[in-house]
PDB file of C-alpha atoms and ligand atoms in Angstrom:
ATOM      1  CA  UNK A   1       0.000   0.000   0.000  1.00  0.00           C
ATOM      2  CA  UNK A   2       1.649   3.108  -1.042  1.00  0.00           C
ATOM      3  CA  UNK A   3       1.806   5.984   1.651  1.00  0.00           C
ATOM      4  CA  UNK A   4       2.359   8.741  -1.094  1.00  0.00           C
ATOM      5  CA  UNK A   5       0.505  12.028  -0.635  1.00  0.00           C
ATOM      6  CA  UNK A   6      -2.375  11.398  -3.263  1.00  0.00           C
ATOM      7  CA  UNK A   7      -2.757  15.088  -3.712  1.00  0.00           C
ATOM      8  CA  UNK A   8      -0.829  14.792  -6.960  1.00  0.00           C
ATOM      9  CA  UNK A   9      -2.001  11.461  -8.817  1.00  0.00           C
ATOM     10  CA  UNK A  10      -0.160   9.447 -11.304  1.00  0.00           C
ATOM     11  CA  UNK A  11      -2.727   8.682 -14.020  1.00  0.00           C
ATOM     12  CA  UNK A  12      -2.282   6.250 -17.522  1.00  0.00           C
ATOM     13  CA  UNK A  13      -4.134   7.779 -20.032  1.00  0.00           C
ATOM     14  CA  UNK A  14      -5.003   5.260 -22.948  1.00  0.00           C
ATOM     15  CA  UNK A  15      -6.738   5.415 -26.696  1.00  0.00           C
ATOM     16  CA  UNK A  16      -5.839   5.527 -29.645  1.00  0.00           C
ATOM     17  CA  UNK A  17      -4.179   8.274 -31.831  1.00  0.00           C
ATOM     18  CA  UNK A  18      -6.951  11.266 -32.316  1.00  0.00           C
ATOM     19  CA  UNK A  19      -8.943   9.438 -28.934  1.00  0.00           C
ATOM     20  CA  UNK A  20      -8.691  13.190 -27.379  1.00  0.00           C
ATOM     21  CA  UNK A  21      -5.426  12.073 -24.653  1.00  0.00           C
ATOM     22  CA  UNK A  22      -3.697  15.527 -25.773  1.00  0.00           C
ATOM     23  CA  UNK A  23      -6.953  17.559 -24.908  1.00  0.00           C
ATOM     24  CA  UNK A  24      -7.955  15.672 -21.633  1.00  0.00           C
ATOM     25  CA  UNK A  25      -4.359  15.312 -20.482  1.00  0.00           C
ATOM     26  CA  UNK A  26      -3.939  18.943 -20.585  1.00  0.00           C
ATOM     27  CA  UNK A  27      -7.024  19.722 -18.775  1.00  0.00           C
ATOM     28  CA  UNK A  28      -6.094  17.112 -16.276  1.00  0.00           C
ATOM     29  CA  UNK A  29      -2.614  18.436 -15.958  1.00  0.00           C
ATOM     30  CA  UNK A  30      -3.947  21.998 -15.189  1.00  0.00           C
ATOM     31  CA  UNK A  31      -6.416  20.649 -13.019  1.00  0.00           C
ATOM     32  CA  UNK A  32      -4.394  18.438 -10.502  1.00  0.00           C
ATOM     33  CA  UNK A  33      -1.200  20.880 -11.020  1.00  0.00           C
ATOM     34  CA  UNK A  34       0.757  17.449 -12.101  1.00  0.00           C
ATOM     35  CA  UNK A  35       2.772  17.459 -15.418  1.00  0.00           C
ATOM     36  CA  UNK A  36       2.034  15.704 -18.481  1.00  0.00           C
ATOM     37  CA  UNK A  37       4.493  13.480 -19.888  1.00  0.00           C
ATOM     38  CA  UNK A  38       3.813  12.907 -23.619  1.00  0.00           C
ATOM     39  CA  UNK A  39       5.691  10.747 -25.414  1.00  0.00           C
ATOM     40  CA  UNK A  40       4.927  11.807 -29.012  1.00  0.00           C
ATOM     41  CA  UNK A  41       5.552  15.555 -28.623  1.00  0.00           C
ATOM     42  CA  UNK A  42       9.046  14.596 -26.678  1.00  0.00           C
ATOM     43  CA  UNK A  43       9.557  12.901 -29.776  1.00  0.00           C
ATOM     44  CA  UNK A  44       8.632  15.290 -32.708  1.00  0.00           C
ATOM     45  CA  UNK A  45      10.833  17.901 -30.362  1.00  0.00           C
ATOM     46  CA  UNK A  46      14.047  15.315 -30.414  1.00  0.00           C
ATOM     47  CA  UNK A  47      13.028  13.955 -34.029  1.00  0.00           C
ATOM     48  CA  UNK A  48      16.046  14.275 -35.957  1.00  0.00           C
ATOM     49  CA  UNK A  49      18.351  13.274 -32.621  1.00  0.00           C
ATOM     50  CA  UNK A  50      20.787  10.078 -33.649  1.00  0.00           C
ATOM     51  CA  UNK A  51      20.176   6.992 -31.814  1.00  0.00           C
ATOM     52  CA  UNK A  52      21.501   3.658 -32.482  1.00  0.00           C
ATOM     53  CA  UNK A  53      18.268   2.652 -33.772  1.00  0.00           C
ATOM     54  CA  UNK A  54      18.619   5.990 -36.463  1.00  0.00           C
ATOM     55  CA  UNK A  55      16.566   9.041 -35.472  1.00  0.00           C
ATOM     56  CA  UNK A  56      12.715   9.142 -34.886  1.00  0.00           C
ATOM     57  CA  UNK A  57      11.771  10.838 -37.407  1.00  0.00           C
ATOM     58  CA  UNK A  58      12.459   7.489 -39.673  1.00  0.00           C
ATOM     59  CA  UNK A  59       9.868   5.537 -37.320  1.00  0.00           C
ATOM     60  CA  UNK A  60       7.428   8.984 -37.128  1.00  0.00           C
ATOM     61  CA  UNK A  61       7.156   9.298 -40.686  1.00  0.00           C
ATOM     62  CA  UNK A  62       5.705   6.203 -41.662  1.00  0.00           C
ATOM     63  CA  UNK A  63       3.675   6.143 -38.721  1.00  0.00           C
ATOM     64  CA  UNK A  64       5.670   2.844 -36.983  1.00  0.00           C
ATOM     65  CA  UNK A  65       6.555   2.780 -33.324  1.00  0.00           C
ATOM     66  CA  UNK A  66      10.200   4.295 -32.554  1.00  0.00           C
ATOM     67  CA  UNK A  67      12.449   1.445 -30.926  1.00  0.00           C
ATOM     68  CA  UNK A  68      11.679   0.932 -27.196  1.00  0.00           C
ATOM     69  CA  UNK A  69      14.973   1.617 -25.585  1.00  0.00           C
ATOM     70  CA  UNK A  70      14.569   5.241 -27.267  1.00  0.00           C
ATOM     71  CA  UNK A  71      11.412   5.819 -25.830  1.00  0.00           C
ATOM     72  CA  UNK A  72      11.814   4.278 -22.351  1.00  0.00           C
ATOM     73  CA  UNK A  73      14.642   6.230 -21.573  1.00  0.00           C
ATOM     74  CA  UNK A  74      12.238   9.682 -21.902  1.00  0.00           C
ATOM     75  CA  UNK A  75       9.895   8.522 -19.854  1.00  0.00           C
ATOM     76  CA  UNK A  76      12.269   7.281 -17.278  1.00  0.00           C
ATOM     77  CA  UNK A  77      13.917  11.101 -17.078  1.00  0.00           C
ATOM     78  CA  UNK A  78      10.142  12.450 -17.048  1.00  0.00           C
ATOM     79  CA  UNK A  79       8.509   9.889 -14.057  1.00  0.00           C
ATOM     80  CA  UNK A  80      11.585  10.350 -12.393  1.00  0.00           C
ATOM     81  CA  UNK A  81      11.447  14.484 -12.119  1.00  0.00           C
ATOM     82  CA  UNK A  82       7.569  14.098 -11.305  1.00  0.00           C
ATOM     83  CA  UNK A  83       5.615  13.638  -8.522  1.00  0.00           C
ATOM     84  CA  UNK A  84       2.436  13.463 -10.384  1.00  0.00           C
ATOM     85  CA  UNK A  85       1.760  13.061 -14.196  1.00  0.00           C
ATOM     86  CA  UNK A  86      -0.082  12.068 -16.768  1.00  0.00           C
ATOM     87  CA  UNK A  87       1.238   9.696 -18.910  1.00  0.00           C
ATOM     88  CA  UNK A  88      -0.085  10.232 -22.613  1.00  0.00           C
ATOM     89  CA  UNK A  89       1.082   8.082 -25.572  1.00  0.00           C
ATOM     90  CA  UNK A  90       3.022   5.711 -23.608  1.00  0.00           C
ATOM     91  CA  UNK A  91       2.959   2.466 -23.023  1.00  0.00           C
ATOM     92  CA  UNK A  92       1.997   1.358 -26.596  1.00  0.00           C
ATOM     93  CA  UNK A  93       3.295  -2.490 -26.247  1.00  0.00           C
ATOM     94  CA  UNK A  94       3.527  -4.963 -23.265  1.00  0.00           C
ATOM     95  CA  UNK A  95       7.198  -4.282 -23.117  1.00  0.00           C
ATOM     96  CA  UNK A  96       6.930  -0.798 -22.731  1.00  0.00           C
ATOM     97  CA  UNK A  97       4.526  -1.838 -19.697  1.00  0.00           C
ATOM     98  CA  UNK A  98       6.637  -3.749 -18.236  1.00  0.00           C
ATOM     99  CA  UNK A  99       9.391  -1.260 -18.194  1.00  0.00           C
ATOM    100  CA  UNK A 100       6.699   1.342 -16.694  1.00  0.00           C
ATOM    101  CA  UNK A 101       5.766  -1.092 -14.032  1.00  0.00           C
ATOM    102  CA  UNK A 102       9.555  -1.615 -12.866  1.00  0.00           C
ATOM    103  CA  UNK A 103       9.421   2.523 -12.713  1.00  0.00           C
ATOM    104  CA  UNK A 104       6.796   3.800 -10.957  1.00  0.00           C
ATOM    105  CA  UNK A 105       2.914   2.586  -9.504  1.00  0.00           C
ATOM    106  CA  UNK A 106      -0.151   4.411 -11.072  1.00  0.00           C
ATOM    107  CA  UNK A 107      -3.007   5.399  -9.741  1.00  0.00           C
ATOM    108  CA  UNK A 108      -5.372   5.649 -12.324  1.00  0.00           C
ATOM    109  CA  UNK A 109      -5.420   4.034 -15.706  1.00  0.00           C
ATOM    110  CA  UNK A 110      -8.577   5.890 -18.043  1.00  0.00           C
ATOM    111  CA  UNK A 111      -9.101   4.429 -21.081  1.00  0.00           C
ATOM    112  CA  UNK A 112     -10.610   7.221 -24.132  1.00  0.00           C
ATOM    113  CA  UNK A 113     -13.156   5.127 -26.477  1.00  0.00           C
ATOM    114  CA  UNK A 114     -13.687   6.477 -30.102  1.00  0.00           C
ATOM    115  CA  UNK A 115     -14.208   4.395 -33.093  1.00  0.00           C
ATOM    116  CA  UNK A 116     -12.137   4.245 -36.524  1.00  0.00           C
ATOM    117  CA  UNK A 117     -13.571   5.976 -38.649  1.00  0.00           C
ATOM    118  CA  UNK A 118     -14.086   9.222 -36.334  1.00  0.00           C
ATOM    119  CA  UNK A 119     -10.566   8.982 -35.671  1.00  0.00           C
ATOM    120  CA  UNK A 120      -9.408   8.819 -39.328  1.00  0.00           C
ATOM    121  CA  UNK A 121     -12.046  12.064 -39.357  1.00  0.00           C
ATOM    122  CA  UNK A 122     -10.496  13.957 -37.080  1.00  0.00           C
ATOM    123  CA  UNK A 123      -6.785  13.922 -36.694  1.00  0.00           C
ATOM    124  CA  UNK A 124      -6.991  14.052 -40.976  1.00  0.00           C
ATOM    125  CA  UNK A 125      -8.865  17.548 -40.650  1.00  0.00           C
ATOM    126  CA  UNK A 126      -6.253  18.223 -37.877  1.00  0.00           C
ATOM    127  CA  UNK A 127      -4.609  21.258 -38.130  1.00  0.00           C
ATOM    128  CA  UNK A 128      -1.371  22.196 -35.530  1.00  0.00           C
ATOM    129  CA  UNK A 129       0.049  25.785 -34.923  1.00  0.00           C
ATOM    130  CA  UNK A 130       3.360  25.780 -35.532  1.00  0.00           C
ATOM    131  CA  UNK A 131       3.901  28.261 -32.692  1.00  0.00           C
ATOM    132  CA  UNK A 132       2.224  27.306 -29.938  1.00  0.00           C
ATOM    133  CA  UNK A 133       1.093  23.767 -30.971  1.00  0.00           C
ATOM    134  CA  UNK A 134      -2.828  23.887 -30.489  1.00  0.00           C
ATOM    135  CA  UNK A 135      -4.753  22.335 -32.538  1.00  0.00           C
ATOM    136  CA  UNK A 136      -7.799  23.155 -34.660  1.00  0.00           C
ATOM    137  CA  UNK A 137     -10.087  21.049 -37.051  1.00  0.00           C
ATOM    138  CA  UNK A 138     -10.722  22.045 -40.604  1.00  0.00           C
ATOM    139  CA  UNK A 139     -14.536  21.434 -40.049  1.00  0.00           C
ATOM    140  CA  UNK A 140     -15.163  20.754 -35.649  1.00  0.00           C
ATOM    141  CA  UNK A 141     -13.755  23.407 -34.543  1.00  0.00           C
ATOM    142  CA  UNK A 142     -11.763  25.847 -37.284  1.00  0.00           C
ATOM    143  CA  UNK A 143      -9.816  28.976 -36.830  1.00  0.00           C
ATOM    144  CA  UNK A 144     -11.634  32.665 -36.929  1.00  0.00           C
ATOM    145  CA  UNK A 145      -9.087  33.317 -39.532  1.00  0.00           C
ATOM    146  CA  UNK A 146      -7.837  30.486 -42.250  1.00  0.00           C
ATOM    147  CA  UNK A 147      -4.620  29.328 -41.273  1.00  0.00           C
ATOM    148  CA  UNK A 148      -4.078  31.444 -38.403  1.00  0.00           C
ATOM    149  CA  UNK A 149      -3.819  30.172 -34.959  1.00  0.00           C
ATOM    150  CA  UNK A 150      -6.444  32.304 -32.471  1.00  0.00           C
ATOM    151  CA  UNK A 151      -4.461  31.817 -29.475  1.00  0.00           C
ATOM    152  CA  UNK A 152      -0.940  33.271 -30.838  1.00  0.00           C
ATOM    153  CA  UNK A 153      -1.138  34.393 -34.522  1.00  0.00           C
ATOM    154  CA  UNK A 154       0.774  31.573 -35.425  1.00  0.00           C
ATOM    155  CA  UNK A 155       0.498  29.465 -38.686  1.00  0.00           C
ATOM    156  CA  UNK A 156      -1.627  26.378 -39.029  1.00  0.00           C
ATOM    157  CA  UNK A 157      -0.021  23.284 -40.157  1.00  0.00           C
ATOM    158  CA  UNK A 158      -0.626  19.665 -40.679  1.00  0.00           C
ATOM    159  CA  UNK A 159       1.300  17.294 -39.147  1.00  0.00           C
ATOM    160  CA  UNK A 160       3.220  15.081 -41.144  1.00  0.00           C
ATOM    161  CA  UNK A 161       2.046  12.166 -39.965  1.00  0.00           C
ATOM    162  CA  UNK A 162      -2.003  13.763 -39.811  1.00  0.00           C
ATOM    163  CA  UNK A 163      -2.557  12.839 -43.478  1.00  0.00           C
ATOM    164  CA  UNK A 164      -5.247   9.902 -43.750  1.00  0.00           C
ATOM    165  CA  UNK A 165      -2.984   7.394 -45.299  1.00  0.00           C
ATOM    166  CA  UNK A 166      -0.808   7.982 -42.416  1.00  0.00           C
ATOM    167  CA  UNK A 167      -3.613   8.330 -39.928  1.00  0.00           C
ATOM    168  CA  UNK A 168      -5.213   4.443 -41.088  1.00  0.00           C
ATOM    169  CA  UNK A 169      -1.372   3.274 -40.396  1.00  0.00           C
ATOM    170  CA  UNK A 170      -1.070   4.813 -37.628  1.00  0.00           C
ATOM    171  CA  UNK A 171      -4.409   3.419 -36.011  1.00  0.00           C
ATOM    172  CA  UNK A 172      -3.344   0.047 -37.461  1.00  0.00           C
ATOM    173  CA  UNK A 173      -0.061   0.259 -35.534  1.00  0.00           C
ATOM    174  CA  UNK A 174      -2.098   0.700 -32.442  1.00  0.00           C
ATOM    175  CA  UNK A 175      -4.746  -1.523 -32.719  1.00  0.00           C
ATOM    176  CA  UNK A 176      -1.819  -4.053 -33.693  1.00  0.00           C
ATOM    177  CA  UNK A 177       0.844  -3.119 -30.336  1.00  0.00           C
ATOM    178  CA  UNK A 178      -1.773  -1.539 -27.876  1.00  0.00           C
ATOM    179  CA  UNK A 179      -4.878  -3.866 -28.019  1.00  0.00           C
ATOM    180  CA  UNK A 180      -2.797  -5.766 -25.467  1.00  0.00           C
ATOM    181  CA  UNK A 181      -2.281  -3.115 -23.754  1.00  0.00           C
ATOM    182  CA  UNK A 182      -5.801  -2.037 -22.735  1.00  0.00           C
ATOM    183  CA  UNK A 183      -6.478  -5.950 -22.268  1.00  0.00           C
ATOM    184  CA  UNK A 184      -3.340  -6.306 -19.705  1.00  0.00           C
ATOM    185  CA  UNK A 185      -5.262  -3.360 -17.330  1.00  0.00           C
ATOM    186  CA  UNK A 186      -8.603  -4.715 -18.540  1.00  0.00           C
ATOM    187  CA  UNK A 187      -7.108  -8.218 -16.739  1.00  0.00           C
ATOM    188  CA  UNK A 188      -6.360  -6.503 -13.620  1.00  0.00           C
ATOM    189  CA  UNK A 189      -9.766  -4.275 -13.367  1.00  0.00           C
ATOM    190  CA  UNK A 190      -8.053  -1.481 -13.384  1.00  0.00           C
ATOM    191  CA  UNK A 191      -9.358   0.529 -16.754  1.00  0.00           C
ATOM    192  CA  UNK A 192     -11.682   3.120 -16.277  1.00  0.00           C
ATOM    193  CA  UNK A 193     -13.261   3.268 -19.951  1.00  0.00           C
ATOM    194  CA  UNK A 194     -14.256   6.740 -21.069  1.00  0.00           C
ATOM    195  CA  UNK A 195     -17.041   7.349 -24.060  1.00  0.00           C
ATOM    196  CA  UNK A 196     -14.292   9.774 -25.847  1.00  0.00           C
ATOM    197  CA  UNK A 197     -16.844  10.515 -28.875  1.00  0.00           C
ATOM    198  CA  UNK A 198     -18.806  12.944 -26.569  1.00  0.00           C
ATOM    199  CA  UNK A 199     -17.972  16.292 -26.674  1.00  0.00           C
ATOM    200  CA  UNK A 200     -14.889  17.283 -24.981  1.00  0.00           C
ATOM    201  CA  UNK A 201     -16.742  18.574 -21.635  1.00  0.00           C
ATOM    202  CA  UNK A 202     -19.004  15.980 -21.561  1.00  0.00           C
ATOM    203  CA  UNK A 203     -15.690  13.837 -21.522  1.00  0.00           C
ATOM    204  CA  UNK A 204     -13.839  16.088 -19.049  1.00  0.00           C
ATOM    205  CA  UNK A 205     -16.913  15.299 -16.564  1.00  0.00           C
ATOM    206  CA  UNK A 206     -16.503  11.557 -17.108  1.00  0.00           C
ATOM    207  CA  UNK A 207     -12.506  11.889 -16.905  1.00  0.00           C
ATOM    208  CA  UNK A 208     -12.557  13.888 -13.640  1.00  0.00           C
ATOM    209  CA  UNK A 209     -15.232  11.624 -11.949  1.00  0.00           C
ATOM    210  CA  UNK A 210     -13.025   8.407 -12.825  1.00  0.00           C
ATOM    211  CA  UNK A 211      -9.934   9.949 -11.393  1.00  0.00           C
ATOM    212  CA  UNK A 212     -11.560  11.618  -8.075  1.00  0.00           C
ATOM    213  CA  UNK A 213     -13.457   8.106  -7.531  1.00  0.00           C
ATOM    214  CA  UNK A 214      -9.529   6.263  -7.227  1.00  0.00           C
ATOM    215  CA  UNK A 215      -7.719   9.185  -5.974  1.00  0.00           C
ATOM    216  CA  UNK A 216      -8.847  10.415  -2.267  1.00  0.00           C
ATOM    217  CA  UNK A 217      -8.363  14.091  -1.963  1.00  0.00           C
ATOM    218  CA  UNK A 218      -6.190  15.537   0.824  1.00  0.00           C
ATOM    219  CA  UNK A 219      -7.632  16.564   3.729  1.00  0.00           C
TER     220      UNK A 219
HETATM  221  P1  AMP B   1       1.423  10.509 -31.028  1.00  0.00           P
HETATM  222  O1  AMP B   1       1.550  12.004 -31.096  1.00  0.00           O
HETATM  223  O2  AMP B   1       1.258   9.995 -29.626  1.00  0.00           O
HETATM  224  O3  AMP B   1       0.373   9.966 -31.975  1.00  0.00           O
HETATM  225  O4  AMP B   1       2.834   9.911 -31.525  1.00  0.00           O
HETATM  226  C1  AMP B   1       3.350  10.223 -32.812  1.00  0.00           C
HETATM  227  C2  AMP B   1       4.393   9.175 -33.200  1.00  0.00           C
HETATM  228  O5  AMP B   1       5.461   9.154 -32.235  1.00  0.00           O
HETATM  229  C3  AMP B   1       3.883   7.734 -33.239  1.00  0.00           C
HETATM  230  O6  AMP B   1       3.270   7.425 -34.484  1.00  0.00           O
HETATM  231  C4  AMP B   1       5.188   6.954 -33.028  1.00  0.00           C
HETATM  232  O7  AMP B   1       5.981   6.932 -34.200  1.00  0.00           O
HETATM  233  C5  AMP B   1       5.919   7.827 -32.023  1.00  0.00           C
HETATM  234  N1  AMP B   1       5.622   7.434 -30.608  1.00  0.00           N
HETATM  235  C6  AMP B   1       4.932   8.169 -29.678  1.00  0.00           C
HETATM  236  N2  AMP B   1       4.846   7.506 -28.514  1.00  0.00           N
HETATM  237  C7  AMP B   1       5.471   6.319 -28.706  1.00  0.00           C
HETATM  238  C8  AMP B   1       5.696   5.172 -27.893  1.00  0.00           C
HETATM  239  N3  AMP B   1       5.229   5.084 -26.624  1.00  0.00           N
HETATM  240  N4  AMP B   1       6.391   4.129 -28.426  1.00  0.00           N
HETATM  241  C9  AMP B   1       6.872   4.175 -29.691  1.00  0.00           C
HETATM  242  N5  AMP B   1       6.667   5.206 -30.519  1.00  0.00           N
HETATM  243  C10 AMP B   1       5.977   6.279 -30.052  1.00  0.00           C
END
């Protein structure tokens, strides 16, 4: 039993690519003043950085996991300068699991439900700012001003990997690696699943009542 101050928890947060992890992990992150640790920004910051596997831009591109040992040893650095997080984008296979569980406990482990075609729909009308990285969708939820992010003037992008024959690979790659990994906390009842095709408060609610239910406040 851990005797950790639970003010700050340590949450898993699970789906698939376009699920909604960035948006509820950054709401979460603000909310419970923990940090969020996300593997796939780490990486597209580090992308063209040489590793004996080559750099991860080679992996990113196609849409294709970068090696383990690569991306173990960022969230190893990240865990270990946090009290509380939220994990985002990480694990993606049983061995990255296994690694996590020889690093640190969690305390929550949500799971964001959306189906295929929805995702291919929105991270392909995805569009980044190249500033300040938030993102906008060409039809859900587009900019005042075409191509112009409304938060810091910055230009809209798409990201490399947000086209839809990317996208469909990418949500193969997951469905392929991190089926297993949804079923490994599935096992062990400890997956709170999440409808993530509501709209994003309507999935805040859900996301804040499954954490507060496992994590006692501080009193
Ligand atoms: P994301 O922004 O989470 O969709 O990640 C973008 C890309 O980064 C993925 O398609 C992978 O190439 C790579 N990536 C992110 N997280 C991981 C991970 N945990 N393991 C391996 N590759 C990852």
């Amino acid at each position: 039993m851990s005797t950790r101050c639970m003010a700050e928890p340590r949450i898993l947060i699970l789906g698939a690519p376009g699920a909604g992890k960035g948006t509820q992990s950054s709401r979460l992150a603000a909310h419970y003043g923990i940090e969020h640790i996300t593997t796939g920004a780490a990486l597209r910051a580090n992308a063209d950085m040489e590793t004996a596997y080559g750099t991860p831009r080679e992996y990113m591109e196609t849409g294709e996991l970068v090696p383990d040992p690569v991306v173990n040893e960022i969230v190893a650095a990240a865990v270990a300068e946090a009290d509380g997080f939220v994990l985002d984008g990480y694990p993606r296979n049983l061995e990255q699991v296994a690694f996590l569980e020889d690093a640190v406990s969690l305390d929550v482990v949500l799971m964001l439900e959306v189906g295929r075609e929805e995702l291919v729909r929105r991270l392909s009308g995805r569009r980044t700012c190249e500033e300040c990285g938030e993102n906008y969708h060409m039809e859900y939820d587009p900019p005042a001003e075409p191509g112009v992010c409304g938060a810091c003037g910055g230009g809209l992008v798409q990201r490399e990997d947000d086209t839809e024959e990317i996208v469909r690979e990418r949500i193969r790659v997951y469905e392929e690696n991190t089926a297993a990994v949804v079923a490994h906390y599935d096992e062990r009842g400890e997956l709170v699943r999440v409808d993530g095709e509501q709209s994003p408060d309507a999935v805040w609610a859900d996301v804040q009542s499954g954490v507060d239910a496992r994590v006692p406040s501080e009193t």
